[in-house]
């Protein structure tokens, strides 16, 4: 993926390239791709396609959630797996305001999360 990433010119092209690469193994309808500065943890890039609306994305990215995130990005970076799924129809998330107010309200039934990590540095979420 590194060679393909070097050929992208914009954040949108980079997000589309990552989506195509992931799509080889996990078919999906859309994506929301964010990148973090590895030193400060600050959001440094954002792109999406066929994903959350701007108000919903802002709510998710700024922490304006009703409840704690079931799979915070830090968990994926430090945990045993770099991938997690939030499924609005799962019994695990049936009482989740995040799943029902944000996801289902946006017509999204499940959310695949992947932490892209290089060594010990987190590069996106």
mmCIF file of N, CA and C in Angstrom:
data_model
loop_
_atom_site.group_PDB
_atom_site.id
_atom_site.type_symbol
_atom_site.label_atom_id
_atom_site.label_comp_id
_atom_site.label_asym_id
_atom_site.label_seq_id
_atom_site.Cartn_x
_atom_site.Cartn_y
_atom_site.Cartn_z
ATOM 1 N N UNK A 1 0.826 -1.187 0.000
ATOM 2 C CA UNK A 1 0.000 0.000 0.000
ATOM 3 C C UNK A 1 0.873 1.254 0.000
ATOM 4 N N UNK A 2 2.091 1.165 0.504
ATOM 5 C CA UNK A 2 2.958 2.340 0.572
ATOM 6 C C UNK A 2 3.228 2.927 -0.801
ATOM 7 N N UNK A 3 3.507 2.082 -1.794
ATOM 8 C CA UNK A 3 3.763 2.564 -3.148
ATOM 9 C C UNK A 3 2.545 3.250 -3.735
ATOM 10 N N UNK A 4 1.366 2.677 -3.524
ATOM 11 C CA UNK A 4 0.130 3.277 -4.030
ATOM 12 C C UNK A 4 -0.147 4.603 -3.333
ATOM 13 N N UNK A 5 0.141 4.690 -2.044
ATOM 14 C CA UNK A 5 -0.074 5.937 -1.300
ATOM 15 C C UNK A 5 0.803 7.049 -1.826
ATOM 16 N N UNK A 6 2.015 6.716 -2.229
ATOM 17 C CA UNK A 6 2.934 7.726 -2.745
ATOM 18 C C UNK A 6 2.445 8.328 -4.060
ATOM 19 N N UNK A 7 1.590 7.610 -4.764
ATOM 20 C CA UNK A 7 1.076 8.080 -6.049
ATOM 21 C C UNK A 7 -0.171 8.953 -5.919
ATOM 22 N N UNK A 8 -0.706 9.100 -4.722
ATOM 23 C CA UNK A 8 -1.891 9.934 -4.536
ATOM 24 C C UNK A 8 -1.463 11.382 -4.356
ATOM 25 N N UNK A 9 -2.308 12.308 -4.829
ATOM 26 C CA UNK A 9 -1.960 13.721 -4.750
ATOM 27 C C UNK A 9 -2.764 14.510 -3.746
ATOM 28 N N UNK A 10 -3.936 13.996 -3.363
ATOM 29 C CA UNK A 10 -4.796 14.706 -2.426
ATOM 30 C C UNK A 10 -5.258 13.772 -1.319
ATOM 31 N N UNK A 11 -5.800 14.345 -0.271
ATOM 32 C CA UNK A 11 -6.346 13.544 0.825
ATOM 33 C C UNK A 11 -7.490 12.681 0.312
ATOM 34 N N UNK A 12 -8.351 13.230 -0.542
ATOM 35 C CA UNK A 12 -9.471 12.466 -1.096
ATOM 36 C C UNK A 12 -8.972 11.270 -1.913
ATOM 37 N N UNK A 13 -7.931 11.473 -2.712
ATOM 38 C CA UNK A 13 -7.358 10.365 -3.486
ATOM 39 C C UNK A 13 -6.755 9.313 -2.557
ATOM 40 N N UNK A 14 -6.109 9.766 -1.500
ATOM 41 C CA UNK A 14 -5.518 8.840 -0.534
ATOM 42 C C UNK A 14 -6.609 8.014 0.142
ATOM 43 N N UNK A 15 -7.689 8.659 0.578
ATOM 44 C CA UNK A 15 -8.802 7.942 1.196
ATOM 45 C C UNK A 15 -9.414 6.925 0.251
ATOM 46 N N UNK A 16 -9.578 7.298 -1.009
ATOM 47 C CA UNK A 16 -10.133 6.379 -2.014
ATOM 48 C C UNK A 16 -9.195 5.196 -2.238
ATOM 49 N N UNK A 17 -7.889 5.439 -2.247
ATOM 50 C CA UNK A 17 -6.921 4.368 -2.437
ATOM 51 C C UNK A 17 -6.967 3.389 -1.260
ATOM 52 N N UNK A 18 -7.021 3.919 -0.040
ATOM 53 C CA UNK A 18 -7.107 3.048 1.133
ATOM 54 C C UNK A 18 -8.402 2.235 1.061
ATOM 55 N N UNK A 19 -9.504 2.878 0.686
ATOM 56 C CA UNK A 19 -10.780 2.186 0.564
ATOM 57 C C UNK A 19 -10.699 1.051 -0.457
ATOM 58 N N UNK A 20 -10.068 1.304 -1.589
ATOM 59 C CA UNK A 20 -9.925 0.240 -2.602
ATOM 60 C C UNK A 20 -9.092 -0.923 -2.065
ATOM 61 N N UNK A 21 -8.021 -0.612 -1.363
ATOM 62 C CA UNK A 21 -7.162 -1.668 -0.813
ATOM 63 C C UNK A 21 -7.919 -2.498 0.221
ATOM 64 N N UNK A 22 -8.604 -1.835 1.142
ATOM 65 C CA UNK A 22 -9.390 -2.534 2.163
ATOM 66 C C UNK A 22 -10.526 -3.312 1.502
ATOM 67 N N UNK A 23 -11.121 -2.716 0.459
ATOM 68 C CA UNK A 23 -12.240 -3.346 -0.239
ATOM 69 C C UNK A 23 -11.908 -4.679 -0.878
ATOM 70 N N UNK A 24 -10.642 -4.939 -1.138
ATOM 71 C CA UNK A 24 -10.237 -6.243 -1.667
ATOM 72 C C UNK A 24 -10.552 -7.356 -0.678
ATOM 73 N N UNK A 25 -10.438 -7.058 0.610
ATOM 74 C CA UNK A 25 -10.694 -8.056 1.646
ATOM 75 C C UNK A 25 -12.059 -7.881 2.300
ATOM 76 N N UNK A 26 -12.509 -6.627 2.414
ATOM 77 C CA UNK A 26 -13.770 -6.340 3.105
ATOM 78 C C UNK A 26 -14.597 -5.387 2.246
ATOM 79 N N UNK A 27 -15.557 -5.915 1.495
ATOM 80 C CA UNK A 27 -16.405 -5.031 0.689
ATOM 81 C C UNK A 27 -17.137 -4.030 1.578
ATOM 82 N N UNK A 28 -17.262 -2.795 1.110
ATOM 83 C CA UNK A 28 -17.947 -1.766 1.874
ATOM 84 C C UNK A 28 -18.544 -0.733 0.935
ATOM 85 N N UNK A 29 -19.512 0.017 1.471
ATOM 86 C CA UNK A 29 -20.247 0.997 0.673
ATOM 87 C C UNK A 29 -19.654 2.393 0.738
ATOM 88 N N UNK A 30 -18.975 2.719 1.798
ATOM 89 C CA UNK A 30 -18.445 4.064 1.968
ATOM 90 C C UNK A 30 -17.380 4.065 3.047
ATOM 91 N N UNK A 31 -16.820 5.234 3.271
ATOM 92 C CA UNK A 31 -15.780 5.335 4.293
ATOM 93 C C UNK A 31 -15.706 6.754 4.832
ATOM 94 N N UNK A 32 -15.171 6.850 6.035
ATOM 95 C CA UNK A 32 -14.789 8.114 6.643
ATOM 96 C C UNK A 32 -13.360 7.884 7.121
ATOM 97 N N UNK A 33 -12.431 8.606 6.553
ATOM 98 C CA UNK A 33 -11.012 8.387 6.814
ATOM 99 C C UNK A 33 -10.443 9.628 7.481
ATOM 100 N N UNK A 34 -9.831 9.440 8.635
ATOM 101 C CA UNK A 34 -9.182 10.553 9.319
ATOM 102 C C UNK A 34 -7.745 10.171 9.614
ATOM 103 N N UNK A 35 -6.886 11.146 9.647
ATOM 104 C CA UNK A 35 -5.485 10.923 9.972
ATOM 105 C C UNK A 35 -5.085 11.771 11.153
ATOM 106 N N UNK A 36 -4.189 11.232 11.941
ATOM 107 C CA UNK A 36 -3.703 11.931 13.125
ATOM 108 C C UNK A 36 -2.224 12.234 12.985
ATOM 109 N N UNK A 37 -1.826 13.373 13.484
ATOM 110 C CA UNK A 37 -0.410 13.679 13.588
ATOM 111 C C UNK A 37 0.167 12.703 14.614
ATOM 112 N N UNK A 38 1.197 11.934 14.252
ATOM 113 C CA UNK A 38 1.709 10.914 15.171
ATOM 114 C C UNK A 38 2.363 11.481 16.428
ATOM 115 N N UNK A 39 2.765 12.732 16.411
ATOM 116 C CA UNK A 39 3.400 13.317 17.590
ATOM 117 C C UNK A 39 2.391 13.950 18.536
ATOM 118 N N UNK A 40 1.428 14.692 17.985
ATOM 119 C CA UNK A 40 0.483 15.412 18.847
ATOM 120 C C UNK A 40 -0.855 14.706 18.999
ATOM 121 N N UNK A 41 -1.174 13.802 18.065
ATOM 122 C CA UNK A 41 -2.473 13.149 18.088
ATOM 123 C C UNK A 41 -3.585 14.018 17.513
ATOM 124 N N UNK A 42 -3.221 15.202 16.999
ATOM 125 C CA UNK A 42 -4.216 16.126 16.436
ATOM 126 C C UNK A 42 -4.687 15.629 15.071
ATOM 127 N N UNK A 43 -5.948 15.869 14.771
ATOM 128 C CA UNK A 43 -6.508 15.528 13.478
ATOM 129 C C UNK A 43 -5.806 16.341 12.405
ATOM 130 N N UNK A 44 -5.256 15.659 11.393
ATOM 131 C CA UNK A 44 -4.509 16.392 10.367
ATOM 132 C C UNK A 44 -5.044 16.160 8.961
ATOM 133 N N UNK A 45 -5.947 15.212 8.774
ATOM 134 C CA UNK A 45 -6.604 15.056 7.479
ATOM 135 C C UNK A 45 -7.944 14.369 7.676
ATOM 136 N N UNK A 46 -8.841 14.613 6.727
ATOM 137 C CA UNK A 46 -10.181 14.049 6.808
ATOM 138 C C UNK A 46 -10.754 13.959 5.401
ATOM 139 N N UNK A 47 -11.341 12.822 5.083
ATOM 140 C CA UNK A 47 -12.083 12.660 3.840
ATOM 141 C C UNK A 47 -13.126 11.570 4.047
ATOM 142 N N UNK A 48 -14.154 11.617 3.242
ATOM 143 C CA UNK A 48 -15.201 10.603 3.349
ATOM 144 C C UNK A 48 -15.882 10.448 1.996
ATOM 145 N N UNK A 49 -16.533 9.306 1.830
ATOM 146 C CA UNK A 49 -17.303 9.038 0.623
ATOM 147 C C UNK A 49 -18.480 8.158 1.010
ATOM 148 N N UNK A 50 -19.675 8.583 0.643
ATOM 149 C CA UNK A 50 -20.876 7.803 0.936
ATOM 150 C C UNK A 50 -20.889 7.392 2.409
ATOM 151 N N UNK A 51 -20.717 8.384 3.273
ATOM 152 C CA UNK A 51 -20.570 8.115 4.702
ATOM 153 C C UNK A 51 -21.453 9.060 5.510
ATOM 154 N N UNK A 52 -21.067 9.316 6.732
ATOM 155 C CA UNK A 52 -21.815 10.198 7.615
ATOM 156 C C UNK A 52 -21.942 11.604 7.031
ATOM 157 N N UNK A 53 -23.050 12.264 7.363
ATOM 158 C CA UNK A 53 -23.235 13.662 6.975
ATOM 159 C C UNK A 53 -22.236 14.525 7.759
ATOM 160 N N UNK A 54 -22.067 15.762 7.347
ATOM 161 C CA UNK A 54 -21.135 16.656 8.048
ATOM 162 C C UNK A 54 -21.484 16.819 9.520
ATOM 163 N N UNK A 55 -22.775 17.068 9.888
ATOM 164 C CA UNK A 55 -23.091 17.197 11.319
ATOM 165 C C UNK A 55 -22.803 15.915 12.114
ATOM 166 N N UNK A 56 -23.121 14.758 11.539
ATOM 167 C CA UNK A 56 -22.871 13.497 12.246
ATOM 168 C C UNK A 56 -21.373 13.237 12.365
ATOM 169 N N UNK A 57 -20.626 13.475 11.294
ATOM 170 C CA UNK A 57 -19.169 13.278 11.348
ATOM 171 C C UNK A 57 -18.553 14.187 12.400
ATOM 172 N N UNK A 58 -18.999 15.448 12.442
ATOM 173 C CA UNK A 58 -18.478 16.392 13.440
ATOM 174 C C UNK A 58 -18.785 15.887 14.846
ATOM 175 N N UNK A 59 -19.995 15.380 15.044
ATOM 176 C CA UNK A 59 -20.387 14.868 16.358
ATOM 177 C C UNK A 59 -19.486 13.706 16.768
ATOM 178 N N UNK A 60 -19.191 12.822 15.841
ATOM 179 C CA UNK A 60 -18.343 11.672 16.147
ATOM 180 C C UNK A 60 -16.890 12.068 16.373
ATOM 181 N N UNK A 61 -16.387 12.994 15.564
ATOM 182 C CA UNK A 61 -14.974 13.364 15.655
ATOM 183 C C UNK A 61 -14.652 14.298 16.818
ATOM 184 N N UNK A 62 -15.631 15.083 17.256
ATOM 185 C CA UNK A 62 -15.362 16.026 18.341
ATOM 186 C C UNK A 62 -15.753 15.488 19.706
ATOM 187 N N UNK A 63 -16.252 14.262 19.730
ATOM 188 C CA UNK A 63 -16.610 13.669 21.010
ATOM 189 C C UNK A 63 -17.930 14.152 21.561
ATOM 190 N N UNK A 64 -18.781 14.704 20.699
ATOM 191 C CA UNK A 64 -20.099 15.155 21.144
ATOM 192 C C UNK A 64 -21.070 13.983 21.208
ATOM 193 N N UNK A 65 -20.581 12.860 21.675
ATOM 194 C CA UNK A 65 -21.402 11.658 21.739
ATOM 195 C C UNK A 65 -22.152 11.603 23.052
ATOM 196 N N UNK A 66 -23.241 10.884 23.026
ATOM 197 C CA UNK A 66 -24.072 10.734 24.210
ATOM 198 C C UNK A 66 -23.416 9.798 25.216
ATOM 199 N N UNK A 67 -22.604 8.902 24.745
ATOM 200 C CA UNK A 67 -22.004 7.870 25.602
ATOM 201 C C UNK A 67 -20.559 7.633 25.191
ATOM 202 N N UNK A 68 -19.895 6.826 25.960
ATOM 203 C CA UNK A 68 -18.513 6.478 25.627
ATOM 204 C C UNK A 68 -18.485 5.630 24.352
ATOM 205 N N UNK A 69 -17.483 5.842 23.551
ATOM 206 C CA UNK A 69 -17.284 5.086 22.321
ATOM 207 C C UNK A 69 -16.975 3.635 22.689
ATOM 208 N N UNK A 70 -17.657 2.655 22.064
ATOM 209 C CA UNK A 70 -17.390 1.260 22.419
ATOM 210 C C UNK A 70 -16.000 0.773 21.998
ATOM 211 N N UNK A 71 -15.417 1.373 20.982
ATOM 212 C CA UNK A 71 -14.078 1.006 20.520
ATOM 213 C C UNK A 71 -13.281 2.275 20.257
ATOM 214 N N UNK A 72 -12.832 2.961 21.314
ATOM 215 C CA UNK A 72 -12.065 4.183 21.075
ATOM 216 C C UNK A 72 -10.797 3.874 20.285
ATOM 217 N N UNK A 73 -10.371 4.852 19.515
ATOM 218 C CA UNK A 73 -9.212 4.667 18.653
ATOM 219 C C UNK A 73 -7.997 4.199 19.450
ATOM 220 N N UNK A 74 -7.824 4.732 20.632
ATOM 221 C CA UNK A 74 -6.684 4.357 21.465
ATOM 222 C C UNK A 74 -6.703 2.865 21.793
ATOM 223 N N UNK A 75 -7.894 2.293 21.948
ATOM 224 C CA UNK A 75 -8.046 0.860 22.213
ATOM 225 C C UNK A 75 -7.528 0.049 21.028
ATOM 226 N N UNK A 76 -7.871 0.496 19.809
ATOM 227 C CA UNK A 76 -7.424 -0.223 18.615
ATOM 228 C C UNK A 76 -5.908 -0.140 18.450
ATOM 229 N N UNK A 77 -5.344 1.009 18.751
ATOM 230 C CA UNK A 77 -3.897 1.185 18.601
ATOM 231 C C UNK A 77 -3.144 0.324 19.615
ATOM 232 N N UNK A 78 -3.578 0.327 20.865
ATOM 233 C CA UNK A 78 -2.852 -0.361 21.932
ATOM 234 C C UNK A 78 -3.329 -1.790 22.169
ATOM 235 N N UNK A 79 -4.527 -2.119 21.680
ATOM 236 C CA UNK A 79 -5.119 -3.414 21.975
ATOM 237 C C UNK A 79 -4.587 -4.562 21.141
ATOM 238 N N UNK A 80 -5.169 -5.721 21.355
ATOM 239 C CA UNK A 80 -4.704 -6.914 20.639
ATOM 240 C C UNK A 80 -5.105 -6.932 19.163
ATOM 241 N N UNK A 81 -6.116 -6.140 18.781
ATOM 242 C CA UNK A 81 -6.580 -6.092 17.387
ATOM 243 C C UNK A 81 -6.615 -4.656 16.905
ATOM 244 N N UNK A 82 -6.301 -4.467 15.646
ATOM 245 C CA UNK A 82 -6.342 -3.138 15.034
ATOM 246 C C UNK A 82 -7.670 -2.885 14.323
ATOM 247 N N UNK A 83 -8.594 -3.846 14.415
ATOM 248 C CA UNK A 83 -9.870 -3.762 13.711
ATOM 249 C C UNK A 83 -11.004 -4.044 14.684
ATOM 250 N N UNK A 84 -12.118 -3.316 14.517
ATOM 251 C CA UNK A 84 -13.320 -3.554 15.318
ATOM 252 C C UNK A 84 -14.537 -3.199 14.475
ATOM 253 N N UNK A 85 -15.688 -3.746 14.854
ATOM 254 C CA UNK A 85 -16.941 -3.451 14.160
ATOM 255 C C UNK A 85 -17.961 -2.981 15.186
ATOM 256 N N UNK A 86 -18.606 -1.865 14.881
ATOM 257 C CA UNK A 86 -19.755 -1.405 15.653
ATOM 258 C C UNK A 86 -20.970 -1.735 14.787
ATOM 259 N N UNK A 87 -21.843 -2.582 15.293
ATOM 260 C CA UNK A 87 -23.008 -3.047 14.539
ATOM 261 C C UNK A 87 -24.270 -2.595 15.261
ATOM 262 N N UNK A 88 -25.049 -1.735 14.621
ATOM 263 C CA UNK A 88 -26.252 -1.181 15.240
ATOM 264 C C UNK A 88 -27.290 -2.252 15.557
ATOM 265 N N UNK A 89 -27.232 -3.385 14.877
ATOM 266 C CA UNK A 89 -28.212 -4.453 15.093
ATOM 267 C C UNK A 89 -27.726 -5.523 16.056
ATOM 268 N N UNK A 90 -26.500 -5.399 16.534
ATOM 269 C CA UNK A 90 -25.931 -6.374 17.458
ATOM 270 C C UNK A 90 -26.537 -6.201 18.854
ATOM 271 N N UNK A 91 -26.808 -7.308 19.553
ATOM 272 C CA UNK A 91 -27.294 -7.184 20.933
ATOM 273 C C UNK A 91 -26.327 -6.378 21.810
ATOM 274 N N UNK A 92 -25.044 -6.441 21.500
ATOM 275 C CA UNK A 92 -24.038 -5.699 22.278
ATOM 276 C C UNK A 92 -24.280 -4.190 22.205
ATOM 277 N N UNK A 93 -24.801 -3.706 21.073
ATOM 278 C CA UNK A 93 -24.982 -2.271 20.875
ATOM 279 C C UNK A 93 -26.451 -1.842 20.820
ATOM 280 N N UNK A 94 -27.369 -2.715 21.231
ATOM 281 C CA UNK A 94 -28.797 -2.382 21.107
ATOM 282 C C UNK A 94 -29.220 -1.200 21.969
ATOM 283 N N UNK A 95 -28.499 -0.910 23.041
ATOM 284 C CA UNK A 95 -28.829 0.237 23.894
ATOM 285 C C UNK A 95 -27.905 1.424 23.636
ATOM 286 N N UNK A 96 -27.120 1.328 22.587
ATOM 287 C CA UNK A 96 -26.149 2.365 22.293
ATOM 288 C C UNK A 96 -26.793 3.560 21.600
ATOM 289 N N UNK A 97 -26.718 4.707 22.241
ATOM 290 C CA UNK A 97 -27.222 5.936 21.613
ATOM 291 C C UNK A 97 -26.394 6.247 20.370
ATOM 292 N N UNK A 98 -25.110 5.963 20.428
ATOM 293 C CA UNK A 98 -24.251 6.184 19.253
ATOM 294 C C UNK A 98 -24.783 5.385 18.073
ATOM 295 N N UNK A 99 -25.043 4.098 18.304
ATOM 296 C CA UNK A 99 -25.507 3.234 17.220
ATOM 297 C C UNK A 99 -26.876 3.670 16.713
ATOM 298 N N UNK A 100 -27.769 4.060 17.597
ATOM 299 C CA UNK A 100 -29.139 4.338 17.167
ATOM 300 C C UNK A 100 -29.392 5.793 16.809
ATOM 301 N N UNK A 101 -28.788 6.716 17.512
ATOM 302 C CA UNK A 101 -29.013 8.127 17.184
ATOM 303 C C UNK A 101 -28.154 8.590 16.025
ATOM 304 N N UNK A 102 -26.930 8.120 15.961
ATOM 305 C CA UNK A 102 -26.020 8.593 14.920
ATOM 306 C C UNK A 102 -26.032 7.630 13.731
ATOM 307 N N UNK A 103 -25.673 6.392 13.956
ATOM 308 C CA UNK A 103 -25.537 5.456 12.846
ATOM 309 C C UNK A 103 -26.856 5.202 12.125
ATOM 310 N N UNK A 104 -27.857 4.693 12.825
ATOM 311 C CA UNK A 104 -29.128 4.362 12.185
ATOM 312 C C UNK A 104 -29.794 5.622 11.647
ATOM 313 N N UNK A 105 -29.646 6.719 12.364
ATOM 314 C CA UNK A 105 -30.183 7.985 11.878
ATOM 315 C C UNK A 105 -29.583 8.405 10.550
ATOM 316 N N UNK A 106 -28.379 7.945 10.271
ATOM 317 C CA UNK A 106 -27.692 8.245 9.019
ATOM 318 C C UNK A 106 -27.864 7.125 7.995
ATOM 319 N N UNK A 107 -28.594 6.066 8.351
ATOM 320 C CA UNK A 107 -28.777 4.951 7.430
ATOM 321 C C UNK A 107 -27.593 3.999 7.398
ATOM 322 N N UNK A 108 -26.765 4.033 8.436
ATOM 323 C CA UNK A 108 -25.576 3.182 8.517
ATOM 324 C C UNK A 108 -25.831 2.103 9.554
ATOM 325 N N UNK A 109 -25.712 0.863 9.155
ATOM 326 C CA UNK A 109 -26.000 -0.263 10.048
ATOM 327 C C UNK A 109 -24.765 -0.795 10.767
ATOM 328 N N UNK A 110 -23.601 -0.680 10.141
ATOM 329 C CA UNK A 110 -22.385 -1.146 10.803
ATOM 330 C C UNK A 110 -21.212 -0.272 10.382
ATOM 331 N N UNK A 111 -20.226 -0.263 11.258
ATOM 332 C CA UNK A 111 -19.060 0.586 11.056
ATOM 333 C C UNK A 111 -17.815 -0.251 11.318
ATOM 334 N N UNK A 112 -16.968 -0.378 10.313
ATOM 335 C CA UNK A 112 -15.697 -1.074 10.451
ATOM 336 C C UNK A 112 -14.642 -0.043 10.805
ATOM 337 N N UNK A 113 -13.881 -0.309 11.834
ATOM 338 C CA UNK A 113 -12.815 0.608 12.236
ATOM 339 C C UNK A 113 -11.481 -0.093 12.095
ATOM 340 N N UNK A 114 -10.553 0.608 11.488
ATOM 341 C CA UNK A 114 -9.210 0.064 11.291
ATOM 342 C C UNK A 114 -8.209 1.124 11.731
ATOM 343 N N UNK A 115 -7.298 0.739 12.607
ATOM 344 C CA UNK A 115 -6.224 1.639 13.018
ATOM 345 C C UNK A 115 -5.003 1.333 12.159
ATOM 346 N N UNK A 116 -4.547 2.319 11.421
ATOM 347 C CA UNK A 116 -3.344 2.158 10.610
ATOM 348 C C UNK A 116 -2.165 2.573 11.473
ATOM 349 N N UNK A 117 -1.317 1.621 11.770
ATOM 350 C CA UNK A 117 -0.225 1.846 12.712
ATOM 351 C C UNK A 117 1.092 1.465 12.059
ATOM 352 N N UNK A 118 2.075 2.313 12.208
ATOM 353 C CA UNK A 118 3.422 2.070 11.707
ATOM 354 C C UNK A 118 4.326 1.959 12.925
ATOM 355 N N UNK A 119 4.731 0.759 13.251
ATOM 356 C CA UNK A 119 5.501 0.568 14.480
ATOM 357 C C UNK A 119 4.612 0.872 15.672
ATOM 358 N N UNK A 120 4.966 1.887 16.428
ATOM 359 C CA UNK A 120 4.149 2.283 17.575
ATOM 360 C C UNK A 120 3.417 3.605 17.318
ATOM 361 N N UNK A 121 3.517 4.138 16.100
ATOM 362 C CA UNK A 121 2.874 5.407 15.780
ATOM 363 C C UNK A 121 1.531 5.180 15.112
ATOM 364 N N UNK A 122 0.520 5.834 15.612
ATOM 365 C CA UNK A 122 -0.815 5.778 15.011
ATOM 366 C C UNK A 122 -0.902 6.822 13.925
ATOM 367 N N UNK A 123 -1.403 6.426 12.757
ATOM 368 C CA UNK A 123 -1.454 7.346 11.629
ATOM 369 C C UNK A 123 -2.855 7.708 11.211
ATOM 370 N N UNK A 124 -3.865 7.103 11.722
ATOM 371 C CA UNK A 124 -5.222 7.456 11.293
ATOM 372 C C UNK A 124 -6.268 6.724 12.085
ATOM 373 N N UNK A 125 -7.527 7.095 11.808
ATOM 374 C CA UNK A 125 -8.636 6.385 12.432
ATOM 375 C C UNK A 125 -9.851 6.550 11.584
#
